[in-house]
mmCIF file of C-alpha atoms and ligand atoms in Angstrom:
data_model
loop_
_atom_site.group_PDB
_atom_site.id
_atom_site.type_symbol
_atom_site.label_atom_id
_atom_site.label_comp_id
_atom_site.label_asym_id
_atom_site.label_seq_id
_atom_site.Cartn_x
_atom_site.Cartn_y
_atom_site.Cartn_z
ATOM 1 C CA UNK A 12 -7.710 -5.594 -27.513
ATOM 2 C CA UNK A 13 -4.506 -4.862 -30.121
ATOM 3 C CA UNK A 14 -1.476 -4.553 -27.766
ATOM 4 C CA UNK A 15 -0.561 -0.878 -28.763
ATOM 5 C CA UNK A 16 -4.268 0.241 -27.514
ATOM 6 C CA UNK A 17 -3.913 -1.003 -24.116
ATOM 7 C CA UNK A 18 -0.079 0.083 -23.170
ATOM 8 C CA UNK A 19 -1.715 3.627 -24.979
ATOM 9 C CA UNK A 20 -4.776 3.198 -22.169
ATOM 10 C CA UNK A 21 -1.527 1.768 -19.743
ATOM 11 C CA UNK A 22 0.303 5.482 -20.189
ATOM 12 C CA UNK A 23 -2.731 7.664 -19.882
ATOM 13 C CA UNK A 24 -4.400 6.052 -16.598
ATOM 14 C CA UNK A 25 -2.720 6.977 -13.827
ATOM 15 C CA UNK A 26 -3.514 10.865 -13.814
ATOM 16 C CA UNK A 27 -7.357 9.707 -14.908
ATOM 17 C CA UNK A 28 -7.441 7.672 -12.381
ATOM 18 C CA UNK A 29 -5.791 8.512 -9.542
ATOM 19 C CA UNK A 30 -9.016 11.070 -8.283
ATOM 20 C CA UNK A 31 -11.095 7.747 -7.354
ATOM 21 C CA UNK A 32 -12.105 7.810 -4.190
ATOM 22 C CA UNK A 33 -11.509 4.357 -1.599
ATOM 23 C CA UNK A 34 -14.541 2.537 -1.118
ATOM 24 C CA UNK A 35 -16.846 4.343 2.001
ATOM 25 C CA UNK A 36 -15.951 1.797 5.033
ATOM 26 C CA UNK A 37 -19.080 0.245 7.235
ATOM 27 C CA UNK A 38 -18.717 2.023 10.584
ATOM 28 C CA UNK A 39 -15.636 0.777 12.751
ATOM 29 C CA UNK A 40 -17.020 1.073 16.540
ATOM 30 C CA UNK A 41 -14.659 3.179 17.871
ATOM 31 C CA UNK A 42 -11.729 1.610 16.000
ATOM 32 C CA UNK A 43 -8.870 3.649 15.767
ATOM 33 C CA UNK A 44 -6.378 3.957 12.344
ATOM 34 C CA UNK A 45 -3.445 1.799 12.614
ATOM 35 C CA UNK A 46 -0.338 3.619 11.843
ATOM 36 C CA UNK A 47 2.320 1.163 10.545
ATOM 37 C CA UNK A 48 6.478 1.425 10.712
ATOM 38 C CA UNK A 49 8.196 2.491 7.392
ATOM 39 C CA UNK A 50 8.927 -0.892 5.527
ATOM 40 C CA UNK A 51 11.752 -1.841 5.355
ATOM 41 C CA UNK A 52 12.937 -2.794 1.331
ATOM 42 C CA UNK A 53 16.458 -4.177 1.348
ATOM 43 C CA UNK A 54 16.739 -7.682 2.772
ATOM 44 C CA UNK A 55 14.994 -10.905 2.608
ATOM 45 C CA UNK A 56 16.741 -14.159 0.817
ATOM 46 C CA UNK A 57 17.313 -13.990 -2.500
ATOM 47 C CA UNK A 58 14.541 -14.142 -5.215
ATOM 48 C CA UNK A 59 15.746 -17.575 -6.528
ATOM 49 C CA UNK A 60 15.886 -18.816 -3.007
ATOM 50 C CA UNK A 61 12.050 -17.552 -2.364
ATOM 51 C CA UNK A 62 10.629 -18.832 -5.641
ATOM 52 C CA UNK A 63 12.426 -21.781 -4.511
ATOM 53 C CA UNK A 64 10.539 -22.137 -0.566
ATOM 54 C CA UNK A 65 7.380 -20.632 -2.278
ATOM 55 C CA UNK A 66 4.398 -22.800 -0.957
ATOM 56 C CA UNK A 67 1.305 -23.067 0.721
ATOM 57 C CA UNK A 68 1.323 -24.270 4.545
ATOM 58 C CA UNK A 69 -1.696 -24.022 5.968
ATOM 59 C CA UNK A 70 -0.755 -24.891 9.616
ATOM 60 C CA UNK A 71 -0.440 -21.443 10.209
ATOM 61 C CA UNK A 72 -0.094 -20.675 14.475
ATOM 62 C CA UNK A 73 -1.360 -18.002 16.501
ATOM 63 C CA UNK A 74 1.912 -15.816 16.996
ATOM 64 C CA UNK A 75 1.078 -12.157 16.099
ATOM 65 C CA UNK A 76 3.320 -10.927 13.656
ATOM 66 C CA UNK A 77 5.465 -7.855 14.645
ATOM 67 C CA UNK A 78 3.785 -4.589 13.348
ATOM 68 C CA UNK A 79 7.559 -4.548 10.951
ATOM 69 C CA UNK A 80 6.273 -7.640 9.371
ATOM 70 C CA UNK A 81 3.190 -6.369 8.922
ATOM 71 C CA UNK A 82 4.258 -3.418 7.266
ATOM 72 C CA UNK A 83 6.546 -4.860 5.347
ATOM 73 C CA UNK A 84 3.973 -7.921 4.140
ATOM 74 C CA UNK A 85 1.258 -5.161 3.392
ATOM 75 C CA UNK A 86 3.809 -3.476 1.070
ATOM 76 C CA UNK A 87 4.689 -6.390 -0.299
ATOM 77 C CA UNK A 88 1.809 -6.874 -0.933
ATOM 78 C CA UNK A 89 0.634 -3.921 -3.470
ATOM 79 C CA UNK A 90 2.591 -1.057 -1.465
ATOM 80 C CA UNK A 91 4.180 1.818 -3.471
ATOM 81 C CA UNK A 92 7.310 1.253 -4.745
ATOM 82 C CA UNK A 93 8.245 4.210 -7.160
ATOM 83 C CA UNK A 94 6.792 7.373 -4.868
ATOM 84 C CA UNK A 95 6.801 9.929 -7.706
ATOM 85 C CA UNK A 96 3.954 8.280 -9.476
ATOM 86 C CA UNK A 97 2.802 6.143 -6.592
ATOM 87 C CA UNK A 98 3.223 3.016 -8.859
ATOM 88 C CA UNK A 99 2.922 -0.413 -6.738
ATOM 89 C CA UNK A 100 4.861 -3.703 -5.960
ATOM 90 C CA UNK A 101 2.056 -5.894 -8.251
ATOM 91 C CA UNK A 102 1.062 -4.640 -11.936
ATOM 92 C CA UNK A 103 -3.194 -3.783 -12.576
ATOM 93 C CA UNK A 104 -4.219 -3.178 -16.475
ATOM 94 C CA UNK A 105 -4.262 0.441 -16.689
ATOM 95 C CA UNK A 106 -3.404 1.203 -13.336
ATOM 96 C CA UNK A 107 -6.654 1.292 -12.607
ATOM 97 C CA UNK A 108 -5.683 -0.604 -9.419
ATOM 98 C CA UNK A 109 -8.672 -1.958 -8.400
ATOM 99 C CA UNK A 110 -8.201 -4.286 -5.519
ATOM 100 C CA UNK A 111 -8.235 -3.203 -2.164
ATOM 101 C CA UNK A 112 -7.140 -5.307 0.717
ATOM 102 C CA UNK A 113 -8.824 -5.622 3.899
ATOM 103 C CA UNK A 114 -6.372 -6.561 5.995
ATOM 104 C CA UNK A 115 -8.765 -8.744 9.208
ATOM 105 C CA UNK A 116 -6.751 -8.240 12.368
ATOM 106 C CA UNK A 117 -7.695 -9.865 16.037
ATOM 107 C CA UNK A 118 -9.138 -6.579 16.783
ATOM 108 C CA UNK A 119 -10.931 -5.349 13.672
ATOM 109 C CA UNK A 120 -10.641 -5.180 10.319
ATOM 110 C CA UNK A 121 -8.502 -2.398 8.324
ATOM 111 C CA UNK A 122 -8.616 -1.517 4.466
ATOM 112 C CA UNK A 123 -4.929 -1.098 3.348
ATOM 113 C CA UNK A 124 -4.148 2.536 2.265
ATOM 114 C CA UNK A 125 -1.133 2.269 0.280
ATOM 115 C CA UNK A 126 -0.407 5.636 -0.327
ATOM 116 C CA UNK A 127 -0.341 6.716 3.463
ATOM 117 C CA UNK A 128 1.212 2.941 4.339
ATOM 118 C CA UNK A 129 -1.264 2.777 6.923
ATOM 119 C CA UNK A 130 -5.033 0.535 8.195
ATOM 120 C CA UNK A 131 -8.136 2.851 7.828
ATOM 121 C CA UNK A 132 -10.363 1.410 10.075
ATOM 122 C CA UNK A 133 -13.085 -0.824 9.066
ATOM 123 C CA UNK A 134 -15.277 -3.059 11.734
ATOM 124 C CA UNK A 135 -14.467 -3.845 15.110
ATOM 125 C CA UNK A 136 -13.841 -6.851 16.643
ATOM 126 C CA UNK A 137 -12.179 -10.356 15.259
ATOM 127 C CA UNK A 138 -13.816 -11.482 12.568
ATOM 128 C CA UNK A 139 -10.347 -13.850 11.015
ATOM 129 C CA UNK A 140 -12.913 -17.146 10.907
ATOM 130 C CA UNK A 141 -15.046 -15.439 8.345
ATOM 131 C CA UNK A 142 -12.123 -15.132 5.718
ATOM 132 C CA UNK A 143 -12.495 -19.077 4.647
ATOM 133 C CA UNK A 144 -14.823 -21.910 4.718
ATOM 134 C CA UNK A 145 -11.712 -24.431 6.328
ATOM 135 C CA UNK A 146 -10.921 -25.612 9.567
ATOM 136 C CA UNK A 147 -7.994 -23.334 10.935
ATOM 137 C CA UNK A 148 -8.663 -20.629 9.066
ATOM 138 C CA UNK A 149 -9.291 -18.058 12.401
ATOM 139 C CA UNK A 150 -6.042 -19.112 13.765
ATOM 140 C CA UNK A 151 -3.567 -17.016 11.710
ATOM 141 C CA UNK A 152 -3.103 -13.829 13.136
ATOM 142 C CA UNK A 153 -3.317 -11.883 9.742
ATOM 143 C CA UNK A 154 -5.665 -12.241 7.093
ATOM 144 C CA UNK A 155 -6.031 -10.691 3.748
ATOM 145 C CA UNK A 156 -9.524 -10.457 1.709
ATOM 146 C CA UNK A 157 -8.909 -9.425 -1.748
ATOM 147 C CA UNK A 158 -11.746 -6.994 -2.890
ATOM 148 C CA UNK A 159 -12.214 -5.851 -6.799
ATOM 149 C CA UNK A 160 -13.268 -2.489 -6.954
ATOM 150 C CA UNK A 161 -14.907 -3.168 -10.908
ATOM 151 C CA UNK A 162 -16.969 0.607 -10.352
ATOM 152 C CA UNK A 163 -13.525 1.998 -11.060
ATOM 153 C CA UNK A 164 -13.000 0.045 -14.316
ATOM 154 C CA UNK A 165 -16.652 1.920 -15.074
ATOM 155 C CA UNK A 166 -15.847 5.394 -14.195
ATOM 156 C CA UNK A 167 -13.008 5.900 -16.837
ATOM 157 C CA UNK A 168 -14.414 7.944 -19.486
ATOM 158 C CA UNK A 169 -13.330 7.274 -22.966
ATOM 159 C CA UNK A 170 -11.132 4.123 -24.014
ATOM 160 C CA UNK A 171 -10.259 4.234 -20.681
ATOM 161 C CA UNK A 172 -13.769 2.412 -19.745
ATOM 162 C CA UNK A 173 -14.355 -0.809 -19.577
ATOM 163 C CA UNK A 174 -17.313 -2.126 -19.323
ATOM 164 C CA UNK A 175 -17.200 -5.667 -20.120
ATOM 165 C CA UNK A 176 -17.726 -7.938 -17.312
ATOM 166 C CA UNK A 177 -16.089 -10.463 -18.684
ATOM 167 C CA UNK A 178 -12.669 -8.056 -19.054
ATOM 168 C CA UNK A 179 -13.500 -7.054 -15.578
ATOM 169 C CA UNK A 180 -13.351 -10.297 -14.103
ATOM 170 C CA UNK A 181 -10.591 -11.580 -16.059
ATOM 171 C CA UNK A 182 -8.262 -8.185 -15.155
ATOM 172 C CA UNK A 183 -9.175 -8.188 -11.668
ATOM 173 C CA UNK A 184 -8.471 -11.806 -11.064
ATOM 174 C CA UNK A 185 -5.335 -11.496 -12.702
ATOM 175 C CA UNK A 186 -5.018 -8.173 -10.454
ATOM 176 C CA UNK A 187 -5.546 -10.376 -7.170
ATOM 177 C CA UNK A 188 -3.595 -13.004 -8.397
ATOM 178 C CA UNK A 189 0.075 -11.138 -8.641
ATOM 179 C CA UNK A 190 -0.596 -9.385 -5.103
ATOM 180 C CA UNK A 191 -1.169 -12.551 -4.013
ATOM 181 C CA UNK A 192 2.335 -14.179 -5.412
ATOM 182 C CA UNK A 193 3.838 -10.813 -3.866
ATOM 183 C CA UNK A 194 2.401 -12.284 -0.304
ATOM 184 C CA UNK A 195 3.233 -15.862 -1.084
ATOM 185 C CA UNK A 196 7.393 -14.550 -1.971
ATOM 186 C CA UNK A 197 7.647 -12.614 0.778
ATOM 187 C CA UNK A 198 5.734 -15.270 3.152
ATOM 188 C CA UNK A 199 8.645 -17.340 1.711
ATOM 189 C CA UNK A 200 11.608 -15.082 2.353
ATOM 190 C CA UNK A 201 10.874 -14.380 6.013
ATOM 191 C CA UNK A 202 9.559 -18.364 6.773
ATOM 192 C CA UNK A 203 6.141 -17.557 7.179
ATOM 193 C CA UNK A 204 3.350 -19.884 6.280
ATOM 194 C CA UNK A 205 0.733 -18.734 3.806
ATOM 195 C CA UNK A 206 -2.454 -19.886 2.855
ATOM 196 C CA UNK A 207 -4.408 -18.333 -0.307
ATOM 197 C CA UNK A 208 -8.282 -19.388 -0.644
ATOM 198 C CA UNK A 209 -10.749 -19.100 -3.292
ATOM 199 C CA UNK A 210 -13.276 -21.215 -1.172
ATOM 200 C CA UNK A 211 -14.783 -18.449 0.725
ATOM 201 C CA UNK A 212 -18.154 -16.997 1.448
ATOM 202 C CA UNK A 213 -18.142 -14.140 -0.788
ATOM 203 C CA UNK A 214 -21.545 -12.442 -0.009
ATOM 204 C CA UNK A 215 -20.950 -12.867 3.755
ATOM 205 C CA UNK A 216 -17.603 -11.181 3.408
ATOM 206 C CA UNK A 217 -19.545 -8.445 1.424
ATOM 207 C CA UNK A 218 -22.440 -8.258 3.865
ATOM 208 C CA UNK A 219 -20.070 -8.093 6.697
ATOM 209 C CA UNK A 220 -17.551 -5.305 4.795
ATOM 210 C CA UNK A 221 -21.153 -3.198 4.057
ATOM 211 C CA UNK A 222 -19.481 -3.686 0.469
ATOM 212 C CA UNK A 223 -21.101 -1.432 -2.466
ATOM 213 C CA UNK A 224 -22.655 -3.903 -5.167
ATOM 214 C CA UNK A 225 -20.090 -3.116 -7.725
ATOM 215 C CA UNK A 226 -17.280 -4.473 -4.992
ATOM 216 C CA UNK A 227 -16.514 -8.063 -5.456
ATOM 217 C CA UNK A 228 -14.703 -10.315 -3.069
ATOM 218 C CA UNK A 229 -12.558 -12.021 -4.841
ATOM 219 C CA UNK A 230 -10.052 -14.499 -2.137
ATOM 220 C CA UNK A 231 -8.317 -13.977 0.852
ATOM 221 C CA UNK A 232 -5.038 -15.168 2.020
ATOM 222 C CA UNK A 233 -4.078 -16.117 5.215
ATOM 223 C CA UNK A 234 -0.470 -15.676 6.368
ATOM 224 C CA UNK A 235 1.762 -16.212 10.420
ATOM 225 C CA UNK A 236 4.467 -18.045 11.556
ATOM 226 C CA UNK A 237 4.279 -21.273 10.987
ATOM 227 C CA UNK A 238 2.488 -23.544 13.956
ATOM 228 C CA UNK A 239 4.913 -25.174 16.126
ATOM 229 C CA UNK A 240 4.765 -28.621 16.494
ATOM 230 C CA UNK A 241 3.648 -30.201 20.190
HETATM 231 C C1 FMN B 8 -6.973 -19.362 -7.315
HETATM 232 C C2 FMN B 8 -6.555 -20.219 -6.168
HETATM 233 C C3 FMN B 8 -7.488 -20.586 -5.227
HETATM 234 C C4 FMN B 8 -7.119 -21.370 -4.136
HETATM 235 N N1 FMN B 8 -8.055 -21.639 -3.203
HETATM 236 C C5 FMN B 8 -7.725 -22.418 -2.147
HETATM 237 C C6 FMN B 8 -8.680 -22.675 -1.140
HETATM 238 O O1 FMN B 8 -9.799 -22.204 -1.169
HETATM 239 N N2 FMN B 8 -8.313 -23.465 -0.122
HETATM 240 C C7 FMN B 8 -7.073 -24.017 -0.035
HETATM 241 O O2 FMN B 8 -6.815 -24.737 0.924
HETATM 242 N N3 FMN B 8 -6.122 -23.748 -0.945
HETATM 243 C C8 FMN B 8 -6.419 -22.949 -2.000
HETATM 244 N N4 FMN B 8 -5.461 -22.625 -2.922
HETATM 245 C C9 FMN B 8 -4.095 -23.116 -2.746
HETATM 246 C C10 FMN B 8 -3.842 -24.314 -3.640
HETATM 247 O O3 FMN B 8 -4.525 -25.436 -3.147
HETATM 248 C C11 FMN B 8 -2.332 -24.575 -3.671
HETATM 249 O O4 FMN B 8 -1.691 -23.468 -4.268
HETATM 250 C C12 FMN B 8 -2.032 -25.822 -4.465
HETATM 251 O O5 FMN B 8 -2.405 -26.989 -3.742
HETATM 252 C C13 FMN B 8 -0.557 -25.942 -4.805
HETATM 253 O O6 FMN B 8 0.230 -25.909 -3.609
HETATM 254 P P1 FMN B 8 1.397 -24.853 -3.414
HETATM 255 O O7 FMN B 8 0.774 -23.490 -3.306
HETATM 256 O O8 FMN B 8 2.079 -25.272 -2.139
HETATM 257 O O9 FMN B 8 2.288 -24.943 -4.604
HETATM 258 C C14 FMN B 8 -5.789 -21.828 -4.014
HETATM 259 C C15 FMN B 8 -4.847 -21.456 -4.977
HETATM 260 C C16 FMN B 8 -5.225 -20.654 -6.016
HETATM 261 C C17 FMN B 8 -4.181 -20.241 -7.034
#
């Protein structure tokens, strides 16, 4: 695609877009929304310093993080960080901003609403283990699924639909793939240990999410304080 068409598809997405529905949930069991504290934006070592600490540690302990952290990871993460357009902390091509994170807590799983800042309930009950094929994944007390939303790249109407799975997956990857640097530098500035996996079981995530068949699990990230040593 020539450069000037997409920023051109870039400008005119948001207002198309923004009507989309969030992907129906499965039913949460009695589950109740999880409101989370306004995050807190100033702070944090410098950028230099996080790039710098920026790593995967996948001894990740048990500690809870405080529902602050959580806030402030989860808008980290792809939060909104210009509120007159409702723009977010990672870049998607065209906005369409596709990936939703389902955010698996020790009680239940949430989808991330970014708009409201707050965990729309998903499925009860603590289902952390199922977010990675490794030994240790269950243990951290947050974990992140990335899902790819590609019916949204399909209901653009115009040049603003893209059909091509091969765009699709490329876009969306690249999609997950920022949000997931955004969790990694943050994980970094506050000296928490993060852990981002591509070796997952994707249809059992999607069976277990009552995912729609255009809804692709794409990796999920694990993230805590880091686990003591005995
Ligand atoms: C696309 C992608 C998939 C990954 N999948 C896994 C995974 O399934 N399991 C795992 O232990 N680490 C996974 N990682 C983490 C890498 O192993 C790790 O980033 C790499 O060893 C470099 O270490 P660093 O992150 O500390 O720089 C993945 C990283 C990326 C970018």
């Amino acid at each position: 695609m020539k450069r000037r068409t997409f920023l051109q598809r870039s400008a005119a997405a948001w207002p198309v877009l923004a009507g989309l529905a969030s992907p129906a949930p499965a039913p949460a069991q009695g589950l109740q929304p999880l409101a989370l504290p306004k995050p807190q934006k100033q702070g944090g070592k410098p950028l230099m310093q996080a790039l710098a600490e920026r790593q995967t540690n996948r001894n990740i302990g048990e500690e809870k993080l405080s529902p602050q952290m959580l806030s402030n990871l989860l808008w980290a993460a792809f939060g909104v960080n210009r509120e007159t357009s409702g723009m977010r902390t990672a870049p998607s091509a065209m906005a369409v901003r596709e990936i939703d994170i389902y955010v698996f807590l020790p009680e239940g799983v949430y989808l991330f609403d970014a708009a409201a800042h707050n965990l729309k309930p998903v499925l009860a009950g603590d289902h952390r283990a199922k977010t990675g094929n490794q030994a240790g994944v269950g243990k951290a007390p947050v974990s992140l699924v990335y899902v790819a939303d590609l019916d949204k790249y399909a209901s653009g109407s115009g040049p603003m639909r893209v059909t091509d799975a091969a765009v699709q997956t490329a876009w969306s990857n690249a999609h997950a793939g920022f949000i997931g640097q955004n969790v990694y530098l943050y994980a970094a500035s506050e000296g928490l240990a993060c852990w981002f996996r591509a070796l997952i079981d994707n249809a059992g995530i999607a069976k277990l999410l009552n995912l729609r068949p255009g809804q692709k699990v794409l990796y999920s990230q694990g993230v805590g304080h880091p686990e003591k040593a005995a």
